[in-house]
XYZ file of C-alpha atoms in Angstrom:
675
model
C 0.000 0.000 0.000
C 2.949 2.359 0.586
C 5.489 1.074 -1.931
C 4.116 3.054 -4.908
C 7.236 4.841 -6.206
C 8.139 8.530 -5.965
C 8.799 11.579 -8.135
C 12.572 10.942 -8.133
C 12.222 7.850 -10.307
C 12.116 5.265 -7.526
C 10.216 2.196 -8.765
C 7.057 0.838 -7.204
C 6.979 -2.700 -5.859
C 10.738 -2.870 -5.109
C 10.147 -3.648 -1.394
C 11.759 -0.385 -0.302
C 9.840 2.710 0.889
C 11.373 6.180 0.625
C 10.537 9.110 2.883
C 8.461 10.679 0.104
C 6.409 7.483 -0.258
C 5.954 7.293 3.511
C 4.814 10.914 3.809
C 2.314 10.403 1.021
C 0.925 7.374 2.883
C 0.652 9.056 6.316
C -3.182 9.366 6.103
C -3.363 5.616 5.496
C -1.010 4.876 8.373
C -3.191 6.965 10.684
C -6.265 5.143 9.413
C -4.499 1.884 10.325
C -4.225 3.024 13.940
C -1.004 5.071 14.408
C -1.042 8.855 14.773
C 1.856 10.473 12.902
C 2.201 14.115 14.044
C 5.759 14.296 12.667
C 6.300 12.249 9.484
C 10.068 12.926 9.372
C 10.518 11.728 12.955
C 8.362 8.641 12.356
C 10.318 7.745 9.205
C 13.627 8.090 11.088
C 12.266 5.750 13.755
C 11.507 3.083 11.129
C 14.712 3.609 9.118
C 16.910 1.911 11.716
C 19.959 1.589 9.466
C 19.756 5.242 8.342
C 19.951 4.385 4.620
C 17.061 6.661 3.687
C 14.777 3.782 2.692
C 12.651 1.416 4.757
C 12.772 -2.314 4.046
C 9.863 -4.670 4.665
C 11.400 -6.175 7.873
C 11.995 -2.657 9.266
C 8.414 -1.636 8.510
C 7.138 -4.939 9.912
C 8.900 -4.360 13.249
C 7.530 -0.814 13.472
C 4.001 -1.860 12.457
C 3.931 -4.624 15.078
C 5.278 -2.240 17.722
C 2.451 0.231 17.074
C -0.227 -2.425 16.365
C -1.064 -1.229 12.845
C -4.087 -3.018 11.419
C -5.054 -2.498 7.789
C -8.631 -3.491 8.596
C -9.011 -0.627 11.067
C -9.595 1.810 8.212
C -12.420 -0.315 6.789
C -13.871 -1.021 10.220
C -13.690 2.669 11.179
C -15.458 3.622 7.953
C -18.125 0.981 8.635
C -18.578 2.313 12.184
C -18.855 5.897 10.961
C -21.400 4.868 8.342
C -23.350 2.868 10.932
C -23.344 5.903 13.246
C -24.606 8.114 10.394
C -27.353 5.581 9.566
C -28.396 5.409 13.233
C -28.467 9.208 13.513
C -30.544 9.422 10.339
C -33.012 6.829 11.686
C -33.326 8.821 14.924
C -33.947 12.022 12.960
C -36.626 10.303 10.882
C -38.270 8.852 14.009
C -38.185 12.258 15.730
C -39.692 13.938 12.662
C -42.487 11.361 12.523
C -43.206 11.806 16.232
C -43.289 15.592 15.860
C -45.579 15.395 12.854
C -48.024 13.073 14.619
C -48.252 15.300 17.711
C -48.337 18.664 15.919
C -52.159 19.038 15.403
C -52.978 18.323 19.046
C -50.312 20.765 20.229
C -51.668 23.466 17.991
C -55.208 22.913 19.358
C -53.937 23.272 22.935
C -51.898 26.328 22.070
C -54.888 28.065 20.525
C -56.827 27.691 23.793
C -54.008 28.954 26.045
C -54.326 32.483 27.413
C -51.285 34.643 27.519
C -49.882 37.203 29.906
C -51.424 37.607 33.367
C -54.325 35.257 32.672
C -51.900 32.366 32.272
C -51.436 32.174 36.049
C -55.165 31.783 36.485
C -55.280 28.822 34.151
C -52.332 27.229 35.931
C -54.189 27.532 39.219
C -57.272 25.716 37.904
C -57.687 22.067 38.962
C -56.988 20.759 35.469
C -54.891 17.591 35.517
C -53.509 18.062 31.974
C -52.387 21.603 32.618
C -50.713 20.655 35.876
C -48.861 17.759 34.222
C -47.662 20.022 31.434
C -45.910 22.305 33.925
C -42.982 20.394 35.587
C -41.990 21.972 38.871
C -38.525 23.022 39.993
C -38.728 20.557 42.873
C -39.255 17.646 40.455
C -36.243 18.633 38.304
C -34.053 18.954 41.399
C -35.216 15.560 42.570
C -34.240 13.980 39.207
C -30.784 15.557 39.343
C -30.276 14.332 42.882
C -31.323 10.808 41.849
C -28.912 10.881 38.893
C -26.072 12.040 41.134
C -26.859 9.341 43.683
C -26.822 6.719 40.918
C -23.465 8.006 39.668
C -22.069 7.951 43.213
C -23.307 4.377 43.698
C -21.798 3.305 40.375
C -18.458 4.916 41.265
C -18.536 3.284 44.723
C -19.315 -0.128 43.209
C -16.504 0.287 40.674
C -14.051 1.348 43.408
C -15.114 -1.630 45.529
C -14.685 -3.995 42.567
C -11.253 -2.560 41.796
C -10.218 -2.872 45.445
C -11.466 -6.475 45.559
C -9.572 -7.238 42.335
C -6.407 -5.694 43.762
C -6.788 -7.666 46.979
C -7.356 -10.891 45.064
C -4.358 -10.196 42.831
C -2.268 -9.488 45.925
C -3.456 -12.759 47.476
C -2.593 -14.678 44.314
C 0.839 -13.081 44.151
C 1.413 -13.742 47.847
C 0.407 -17.397 47.397
C 2.713 -17.793 44.405
C 5.538 -16.029 46.253
C 4.957 -18.210 49.316
C 5.102 -21.389 47.224
C 8.319 -20.203 45.586
C 9.779 -19.257 48.987
C 8.853 -22.639 50.458
C 10.473 -24.418 47.516
C 13.575 -22.235 47.835
C 13.678 -22.870 51.605
C 13.361 -26.609 51.025
C 16.202 -26.486 48.490
C 18.317 -24.473 50.941
C 17.569 -26.955 53.732
C 18.682 -29.846 51.522
C 21.924 -28.030 50.771
C 22.448 -27.249 54.474
C 21.775 -30.837 55.580
C 24.060 -32.142 52.847
C 26.848 -29.866 54.054
C 26.319 -30.920 57.694
C 26.371 -34.569 56.657
C 29.636 -34.022 54.799
C 31.201 -32.406 57.864
C 29.827 -35.084 60.231
C 31.167 -37.880 58.021
C 34.585 -36.186 57.851
C 34.659 -35.781 61.645
C 33.532 -39.396 62.126
C 36.303 -40.640 59.826
C 38.892 -38.478 61.647
C 37.667 -39.701 65.068
C 37.841 -43.294 63.908
C 41.419 -42.808 62.741
C 42.369 -41.349 66.138
C 40.733 -44.308 67.890
C 42.617 -46.756 65.653
C 45.917 -44.936 66.360
C 45.250 -45.136 70.120
C 44.540 -48.854 69.836
C 47.810 -49.402 67.974
C 49.683 -47.472 70.700
C 48.041 -49.680 73.369
C 49.116 -52.826 71.541
C 52.693 -51.572 71.248
C 52.837 -50.823 75.022
C 51.488 -54.285 75.866
C 54.045 -55.880 73.570
C 56.848 -53.954 75.301
C 55.648 -55.208 78.709
C 55.186 -51.621 79.971
C 52.118 -52.008 82.203
C 51.840 -48.322 83.064
C 52.083 -47.191 79.440
C 49.718 -49.941 78.417
C 47.101 -48.824 80.941
C 47.359 -45.204 79.840
C 47.134 -46.161 76.154
C 44.050 -48.272 76.829
C 42.274 -45.336 78.468
C 43.101 -43.089 75.475
C 41.914 -45.736 73.046
C 38.632 -46.094 74.941
C 38.031 -42.325 74.922
C 38.945 -42.102 71.215
C 36.617 -44.965 70.306
C 33.751 -43.392 72.287
C 34.313 -40.145 70.445
C 34.434 -41.975 67.115
C 31.165 -43.756 67.924
C 29.564 -40.420 68.857
C 30.743 -38.807 65.605
C 29.453 -41.777 63.632
C 26.070 -41.465 65.359
C 25.944 -37.758 64.506
C 26.809 -38.589 60.899
C 23.951 -41.123 60.823
C 21.598 -38.478 62.246
C 22.788 -35.949 59.668
C 22.171 -38.514 56.941
C 18.646 -39.118 58.251
C 18.022 -35.353 58.344
C 19.247 -35.077 54.758
C 16.953 -37.874 53.615
C 14.028 -36.182 55.357
C 14.886 -32.821 53.752
C 15.183 -34.482 50.332
C 11.849 -36.190 50.831
C 10.194 -32.896 51.798
C 11.846 -31.137 48.868
C 10.715 -33.846 46.458
C 7.155 -33.639 47.804
C 7.090 -29.876 47.190
C 8.659 -30.382 43.759
C 6.042 -33.034 42.971
C 3.283 -30.639 44.052
C 4.719 -27.947 41.794
C 5.064 -30.392 38.885
C 1.490 -31.532 39.426
C 0.318 -27.917 39.473
C 2.291 -27.101 36.319
C 0.890 -30.197 34.587
C -2.654 -29.246 35.621
C -2.200 -25.698 34.339
C -0.656 -26.997 31.128
C -3.543 -29.395 30.513
C -6.073 -26.628 31.187
C -4.244 -24.288 28.812
C -4.183 -26.966 26.099
C -7.975 -27.100 26.459
C -8.495 -23.312 26.489
C -5.950 -22.219 23.869
C -7.968 -23.216 20.768
C -10.928 -21.232 22.097
C -9.197 -17.877 21.580
C -11.031 -16.370 18.555
C -8.175 -14.538 16.803
C -8.928 -15.307 13.147
C -10.575 -12.700 10.938
C -13.346 -15.001 9.769
C -16.960 -14.008 10.371
C -17.439 -16.819 12.880
C -14.302 -15.922 14.833
C -15.145 -12.196 14.769
C -18.630 -12.933 16.120
C -17.182 -15.010 18.974
C -14.684 -12.261 19.764
C -17.426 -9.619 19.923
C -19.505 -11.906 22.171
C -16.547 -12.230 24.558
C -16.032 -8.456 24.427
C -19.676 -7.943 25.425
C -19.225 -10.321 28.395
C -16.092 -8.405 29.451
C -17.870 -5.038 29.085
C -19.742 -4.896 32.396
C -20.579 -1.181 32.268
C -21.736 -1.269 28.643
C -19.496 1.623 27.560
C -18.167 -0.222 24.471
C -14.630 0.018 25.903
C -12.743 -2.130 28.408
C -10.649 -0.960 31.347
C -7.640 -2.931 32.579
C -9.722 -4.235 35.496
C -12.555 -5.338 33.188
C -9.995 -7.234 31.104
C -8.594 -8.898 34.228
C -12.033 -9.874 35.527
C -13.054 -11.105 32.069
C -9.911 -13.161 31.633
C -10.706 -14.792 34.983
C -14.442 -15.268 34.808
C -15.137 -15.473 31.052
C -11.976 -17.064 29.655
C -11.257 -19.099 32.791
C -7.551 -18.270 32.816
C -7.210 -17.965 36.588
C -6.351 -21.643 36.795
C -3.823 -21.416 33.947
C -1.293 -18.876 35.240
C -0.505 -17.850 38.799
C 0.556 -14.334 37.790
C -2.497 -13.519 35.657
C -2.670 -9.863 36.876
C 0.901 -9.295 35.629
C 0.247 -10.904 32.233
C -3.050 -9.025 31.941
C -1.280 -5.722 32.647
C 1.269 -6.417 29.877
C -1.359 -7.469 27.350
C -3.585 -4.502 28.155
C -0.626 -2.119 27.737
C 0.208 -3.708 24.380
C -3.393 -3.266 23.164
C -3.751 0.270 24.573
C -0.695 1.350 22.572
C 2.190 3.699 23.320
C -0.261 6.443 24.296
C -1.168 4.295 27.363
C -4.913 4.843 26.923
C -7.090 3.917 29.922
C -9.259 1.573 27.855
C -9.300 -0.613 24.730
C -12.019 -0.740 22.104
C -13.365 -3.623 20.020
C -10.619 -3.249 17.392
C -7.882 -3.315 20.031
C -9.491 -6.225 21.900
C -8.151 -8.674 19.314
C -4.628 -7.384 20.024
C -5.260 -7.866 23.759
C -6.359 -11.486 23.258
C -3.482 -12.193 20.877
C -0.855 -10.750 23.221
C -2.374 -12.550 26.217
C -2.351 -15.898 24.437
C 1.223 -15.430 23.210
C 2.420 -14.419 26.689
C 0.839 -17.510 28.241
C 2.479 -19.604 25.502
C 5.848 -18.116 26.433
C 5.111 -18.853 30.089
C 4.530 -22.500 29.114
C 7.868 -22.531 27.281
C 9.549 -21.037 30.343
C 8.018 -23.706 32.599
C 9.264 -26.441 30.253
C 12.817 -25.070 30.381
C 12.687 -24.368 34.149
C 12.939 -28.047 35.179
C 13.540 -27.138 38.843
C 10.287 -25.102 38.917
C 11.933 -22.336 40.942
C 11.078 -19.491 38.562
C 14.659 -19.224 37.297
C 16.474 -20.888 34.398
C 20.072 -21.888 35.068
C 22.719 -22.479 32.410
C 22.432 -26.244 32.977
C 18.640 -26.163 32.486
C 19.038 -24.062 29.350
C 21.618 -26.448 27.871
C 19.436 -29.465 28.678
C 16.471 -27.753 26.987
C 18.479 -26.699 23.904
C 16.884 -29.408 21.667
C 13.400 -28.157 22.647
C 14.368 -24.550 21.969
C 15.610 -25.549 18.530
C 12.318 -27.318 17.837
C 10.528 -24.066 18.744
C 12.569 -22.190 16.125
C 15.728 -20.950 17.864
C 18.867 -21.103 15.727
C 21.813 -21.711 18.063
C 25.343 -22.194 16.751
C 26.794 -22.046 20.271
C 24.441 -23.037 23.109
C 26.569 -21.381 25.803
C 26.809 -18.143 23.823
C 23.027 -18.150 23.398
C 22.583 -18.439 27.164
C 25.035 -15.568 27.701
C 22.955 -13.425 25.322
C 19.840 -14.354 27.287
C 21.406 -13.702 30.720
C 21.511 -9.902 30.457
C 22.700 -9.224 34.026
C 25.329 -11.991 33.957
C 24.122 -13.621 37.194
C 23.857 -17.079 35.675
C 20.071 -17.104 36.161
C 17.340 -16.091 33.718
C 13.950 -14.888 34.979
C 10.678 -14.876 33.059
C 10.989 -11.264 31.872
C 14.381 -11.959 30.291
C 13.097 -15.174 28.741
C 9.919 -13.478 27.416
C 11.939 -10.711 25.717
C 14.251 -13.376 24.263
C 11.332 -15.526 23.014
C 9.568 -12.584 21.347
C 12.782 -11.362 19.723
C 13.506 -14.821 18.277
C 9.849 -15.520 17.393
C 9.792 -18.796 19.320
C 6.669 -20.855 18.740
C 5.868 -24.149 20.452
C 3.901 -25.200 17.360
C 6.247 -23.514 14.871
C 3.845 -22.856 12.028
C 6.680 -22.661 9.514
C 7.569 -26.274 10.294
C 3.934 -27.233 9.899
C 3.898 -25.429 6.548
C 7.056 -27.200 5.467
C 5.658 -30.580 6.446
C 2.536 -29.776 4.454
C 4.719 -28.836 1.482
C 6.652 -32.085 1.784
C 3.438 -34.056 2.036
C 2.176 -32.302 -1.082
C 5.396 -33.157 -2.909
C 5.084 -36.800 -1.853
C 1.504 -36.860 -3.109
C 2.639 -35.455 -6.452
C 5.349 -38.126 -6.709
C 2.795 -40.809 -5.883
C 0.465 -39.326 -8.482
C 3.207 -39.526 -11.116
C 4.075 -43.083 -10.077
C 0.453 -44.200 -10.420
C -0.058 -42.711 -13.875
C -0.756 -45.206 -16.623
C 1.351 -45.436 -19.781
C -1.433 -43.721 -21.725
C -1.551 -40.827 -19.243
C 2.224 -40.442 -19.316
C 2.181 -40.464 -23.102
C -0.560 -37.814 -23.178
C 1.332 -35.664 -20.660
C 4.457 -35.861 -22.799
C 2.476 -35.031 -25.959
C 0.846 -32.027 -24.270
C 4.264 -30.803 -23.177
C 5.647 -31.049 -26.721
C 2.539 -29.294 -28.054
C 2.986 -26.395 -25.602
C 6.657 -26.123 -26.522
C 5.749 -25.894 -30.204
C 2.983 -23.366 -29.484
C 5.422 -21.220 -27.490
C 7.738 -20.980 -30.498
C 4.816 -19.644 -32.550
C 3.722 -17.236 -29.780
C 7.163 -15.651 -29.189
C 7.060 -13.429 -32.310
C 3.656 -12.076 -31.202
C 5.293 -10.489 -28.123
C 7.595 -7.772 -29.574
C 9.628 -6.679 -26.581
C 13.076 -5.940 -28.050
C 14.426 -2.434 -28.678
C 14.926 -2.368 -32.438
C 13.187 -0.733 -35.358
C 11.116 -3.746 -36.459
C 9.931 -4.720 -32.996
C 9.230 -1.088 -32.054
C 6.931 -0.823 -35.060
C 5.284 -4.181 -34.314
C 4.803 -3.153 -30.677
C 3.185 0.164 -31.674
C 0.768 -1.653 -33.991
C -0.067 -4.175 -31.276
C -0.671 -1.306 -28.812
C -3.176 0.227 -31.247
C -5.012 -3.105 -31.474
C -5.167 -3.374 -27.681
C -6.372 0.264 -27.346
C -10.057 -0.403 -28.031
C -11.153 3.035 -26.753
C -8.574 4.769 -29.002
C -7.629 7.154 -26.173
C -3.875 6.512 -26.137
C -3.899 4.429 -22.924
C -4.806 0.821 -22.163
C -6.866 -0.341 -19.175
C -6.527 -3.762 -17.594
C -9.730 -4.937 -19.266
C -8.315 -3.920 -22.644
C -5.064 -5.792 -21.861
C -7.034 -8.861 -20.900
C -9.109 -8.674 -24.064
C -5.970 -8.303 -26.185
C -4.216 -11.278 -24.559
C -7.255 -13.476 -25.170
C -8.628 -12.261 -28.516
C -5.499 -10.981 -30.308
C -2.587 -13.002 -28.888
C -4.708 -16.072 -27.943
C -2.459 -16.778 -24.950
C -5.230 -18.658 -23.147
C -4.829 -21.504 -25.678
C -1.285 -21.930 -24.388
C -1.613 -21.296 -20.618
C -4.699 -22.013 -18.495
C -4.250 -19.729 -15.490
C -3.442 -16.531 -17.385
C -5.379 -13.972 -15.316
C -2.970 -13.629 -12.328
C 0.012 -13.304 -14.688
C -1.735 -10.525 -16.606
C -2.620 -8.703 -13.386
C 0.957 -8.771 -12.096
C 2.401 -7.769 -15.473
C -0.109 -4.945 -15.880
C 0.516 -3.619 -12.355
C 4.310 -3.588 -12.788
C 3.979 -1.750 -16.100
C 1.389 0.762 -14.828
C 3.401 1.669 -11.724
C 6.895 1.584 -13.253
C 7.260 5.375 -13.042
C 5.357 5.975 -9.853
C 1.824 5.450 -8.522
C -1.202 6.633 -10.479
C -4.107 5.539 -8.297
C -4.777 3.428 -5.217
C -7.520 1.621 -7.153
C -6.318 -1.086 -9.538
C -9.280 -0.566 -11.872
C -8.195 3.045 -12.512
C -4.632 2.134 -13.555
C -3.653 2.459 -17.215
C -0.507 1.899 -19.254
C 0.745 4.080 -22.084
C 2.666 3.174 -25.210
C 6.091 3.468 -23.546
C 4.956 1.213 -20.658
C 3.475 -1.408 -22.978
C 6.920 -2.932 -23.539
C 7.279 -3.636 -19.792
C 3.934 -5.412 -19.839
C 5.081 -7.619 -22.753
C 8.438 -8.342 -21.080
C 6.727 -9.616 -17.922
C 4.270 -11.772 -19.893
C 7.049 -13.191 -22.091
C 9.430 -13.994 -19.219
C 6.782 -15.710 -17.132
C 5.615 -17.976 -19.974
C 9.189 -18.677 -21.116
C 10.088 -19.713 -17.578
C 7.056 -22.000 -17.499
C 8.196 -23.788 -20.705
C 11.770 -24.197 -19.474
C 10.434 -25.398 -16.142
C 8.510 -28.163 -17.888
C 11.573 -29.161 -19.920
C 13.308 -30.056 -16.641
C 10.485 -32.459 -15.739
C 9.124 -30.031 -13.149
C 5.431 -29.216 -12.789
C 3.655 -26.183 -11.378
C 2.635 -28.351 -8.411
C 6.281 -28.863 -7.473
C 7.751 -26.687 -4.718
C 11.233 -25.415 -5.512
C 13.881 -26.231 -2.930
C 17.567 -25.312 -3.064
C 18.404 -28.382 -5.199
C 15.746 -27.512 -7.804
C 16.821 -23.871 -7.643
C 20.351 -25.002 -8.555
C 18.943 -26.865 -11.585
C 17.178 -23.650 -12.663
C 20.376 -21.550 -12.593
C 21.070 -22.260 -16.348
C 17.700 -20.649 -17.139
C 18.729 -17.525 -15.235
C 22.133 -17.514 -16.944
C 20.491 -17.786 -20.390
C 18.521 -14.644 -19.498
C 21.741 -12.774 -18.784
C 21.253 -12.812 -15.004
C 24.449 -12.817 -12.945
C 23.921 -14.159 -9.446
C 25.732 -12.235 -6.733
C 26.942 -14.507 -3.946
C 26.472 -18.241 -3.549
C 23.498 -20.247 -4.798
C 22.436 -20.774 -1.167
C 22.449 -16.997 -0.527
C 20.369 -16.355 -3.644
C 17.896 -19.071 -2.714
C 17.563 -17.527 0.757
C 16.646 -14.241 -0.958
C 13.773 -16.026 -2.727
C 12.738 -18.065 0.327
C 12.297 -15.022 2.554
C 10.137 -16.888 5.086
C 12.799 -19.616 5.570
C 10.394 -22.483 4.883
C 12.986 -24.292 2.728
C 10.946 -24.250 -0.480
C 8.846 -21.849 -2.573
C 6.036 -22.262 -5.049
C 6.428 -21.552 -8.761
C 4.779 -18.115 -8.648
C 7.159 -16.871 -5.937
C 10.167 -18.133 -7.891
C 8.835 -16.682 -11.154
C 8.249 -13.224 -9.626
C 11.815 -13.168 -8.303
C 13.339 -14.443 -11.568
C 11.419 -11.955 -13.749
C 12.434 -9.073 -11.454
C 16.092 -10.159 -11.771
C 15.742 -10.328 -15.556
C 14.265 -6.828 -15.680
C 17.176 -5.592 -13.582
C 19.674 -7.373 -15.859
C 18.099 -5.719 -18.920
C 18.245 -2.360 -17.131
C 14.543 -1.880 -17.846
C 13.684 1.576 -16.570
C 11.543 4.468 -17.802
C 13.406 7.757 -17.684
C 10.707 9.963 -19.228
C 8.091 11.153 -16.754
C 4.387 11.048 -17.569
C 4.255 14.871 -17.573
C 7.078 15.126 -20.129
C 5.444 12.470 -22.265
C 2.173 14.416 -22.340
C 4.056 17.646 -23.086
C 5.823 15.932 -25.993
C 2.486 14.820 -27.424
C 0.962 18.299 -27.272
């Protein structure tokens, strides 16, 4: 929507946005949900490398940060129109009511006296007249009632907020207490283990002393020294008693250690059981988050919003979101620190302006962020095998295979932990892990892997399909391929795209045939008609429409945007060549693709890409870097394979670049030249 080209000759559709393009698109950006009071400052914020252009990844990061949503513009327009329709209906209803009551009012008015006599009429015991004159006391009473209702509502809200805060504090205190008890149990185990070590050392030392005393006694007895023998015997007895005492203390220390270990294991088992229960509950609740943009999912999301919206104001406060996540979504049993996660998700949905409430549009962002944060909490719990709320280096290294399954690329596991451990304390808390997970786009389900498996399954099905083809079917397929190859040779001359006198003349004549309105420009419908009725390309290629659309768009926007509406785009004579080049290249690639025994159902991996390099070389394309680097440029989502259309778009763009296809004459100059 933004990449439309600029007045300096920058091409549209090149996946780079200049400052001029961004400024021109500011109204759209604001319609998508981000206020841009200073376009230059906003552009500088997106242009992180300072090159003066914004790449798609840079824009993607910025758009996610500010929660841009392209549907907001449409939804806002729908809401505005709905509001206008409702206002119009109210006006019509009011007009009808006024018209129906007008005659009676006029009759009453005609009978009303004016001036001083009016007081007399008011004093008469006429019920209608008395009812028609509301008193000051009645109005004051209504105002007082309204104020009392407002005060009650405010008091109820304050009480609810206080109760929510108290409950959140209780939950946090319970979680903290459980963590403290586990930490205390761990510390006790360590203490008892240390005491046992010391007791065993002292027992061993005492036993050695006792044995030395016994040897001394034996030596004295052997020497026949009765006095020395008696003295040595007394020392040996004392030493042995001390050794026995130390041994008993060591046994007691060992028993204490076993008891501490047992207690610690019981607490660990309780925590594991709690984590397993929460995990099972989350597995049940997770699919119920309606985040898709389908009608069914949108309806469910709006129903949940209505259940969250207790005061009926069409917006949700942070407390309403917390209460709803507890009572409507049932998340209280999933995470112990729900108030903290709710606060983060609410802040993400409310945006950088820190609004006090979120609307229906922003509610989807709230649900999405909340679900993702709980997912990351589940990842954290899986890595934190000790369940103490901290991840050690050892736990991280043990969990490295899991992390890699979730999408983390780690060349050096220890270096990855160092990057995660920002404060260098050797322990990683949830906040550090959450920032790390979001930065690296970790996903327990890893949708890209699912997509790749689906692609592989599709490829296997295609291979099975080929293997099960009969000889007659294979022969027909081969005959069709040869027929298309022959047809392509006859079609080539009908697409004059070269820059020489003969083809320039042929191209001008073909342009005149395409220009049914004879107005010097060609619309998409005229291009489509020409491709079918003049060039007969549909006889050669079945799915021609998307190719024509892409070719027409590239040609129409080659020198900058004309209109945001595709139907209003046109191409002129000088742009017609670009249209023919795109059509020619795409169909030529299709024929060469078939020659290599590939089909349009095949997904192109790096091996197939390597086999296609001769095609690119024959087009005059010089690949910069290795084949792997070029394939990565095509496979920008890192799935490992791409479909034919993605490969064809990339190859045709490279061919255009190799041919130095560019339009140097502006549309204004072209029109001036004509006049």
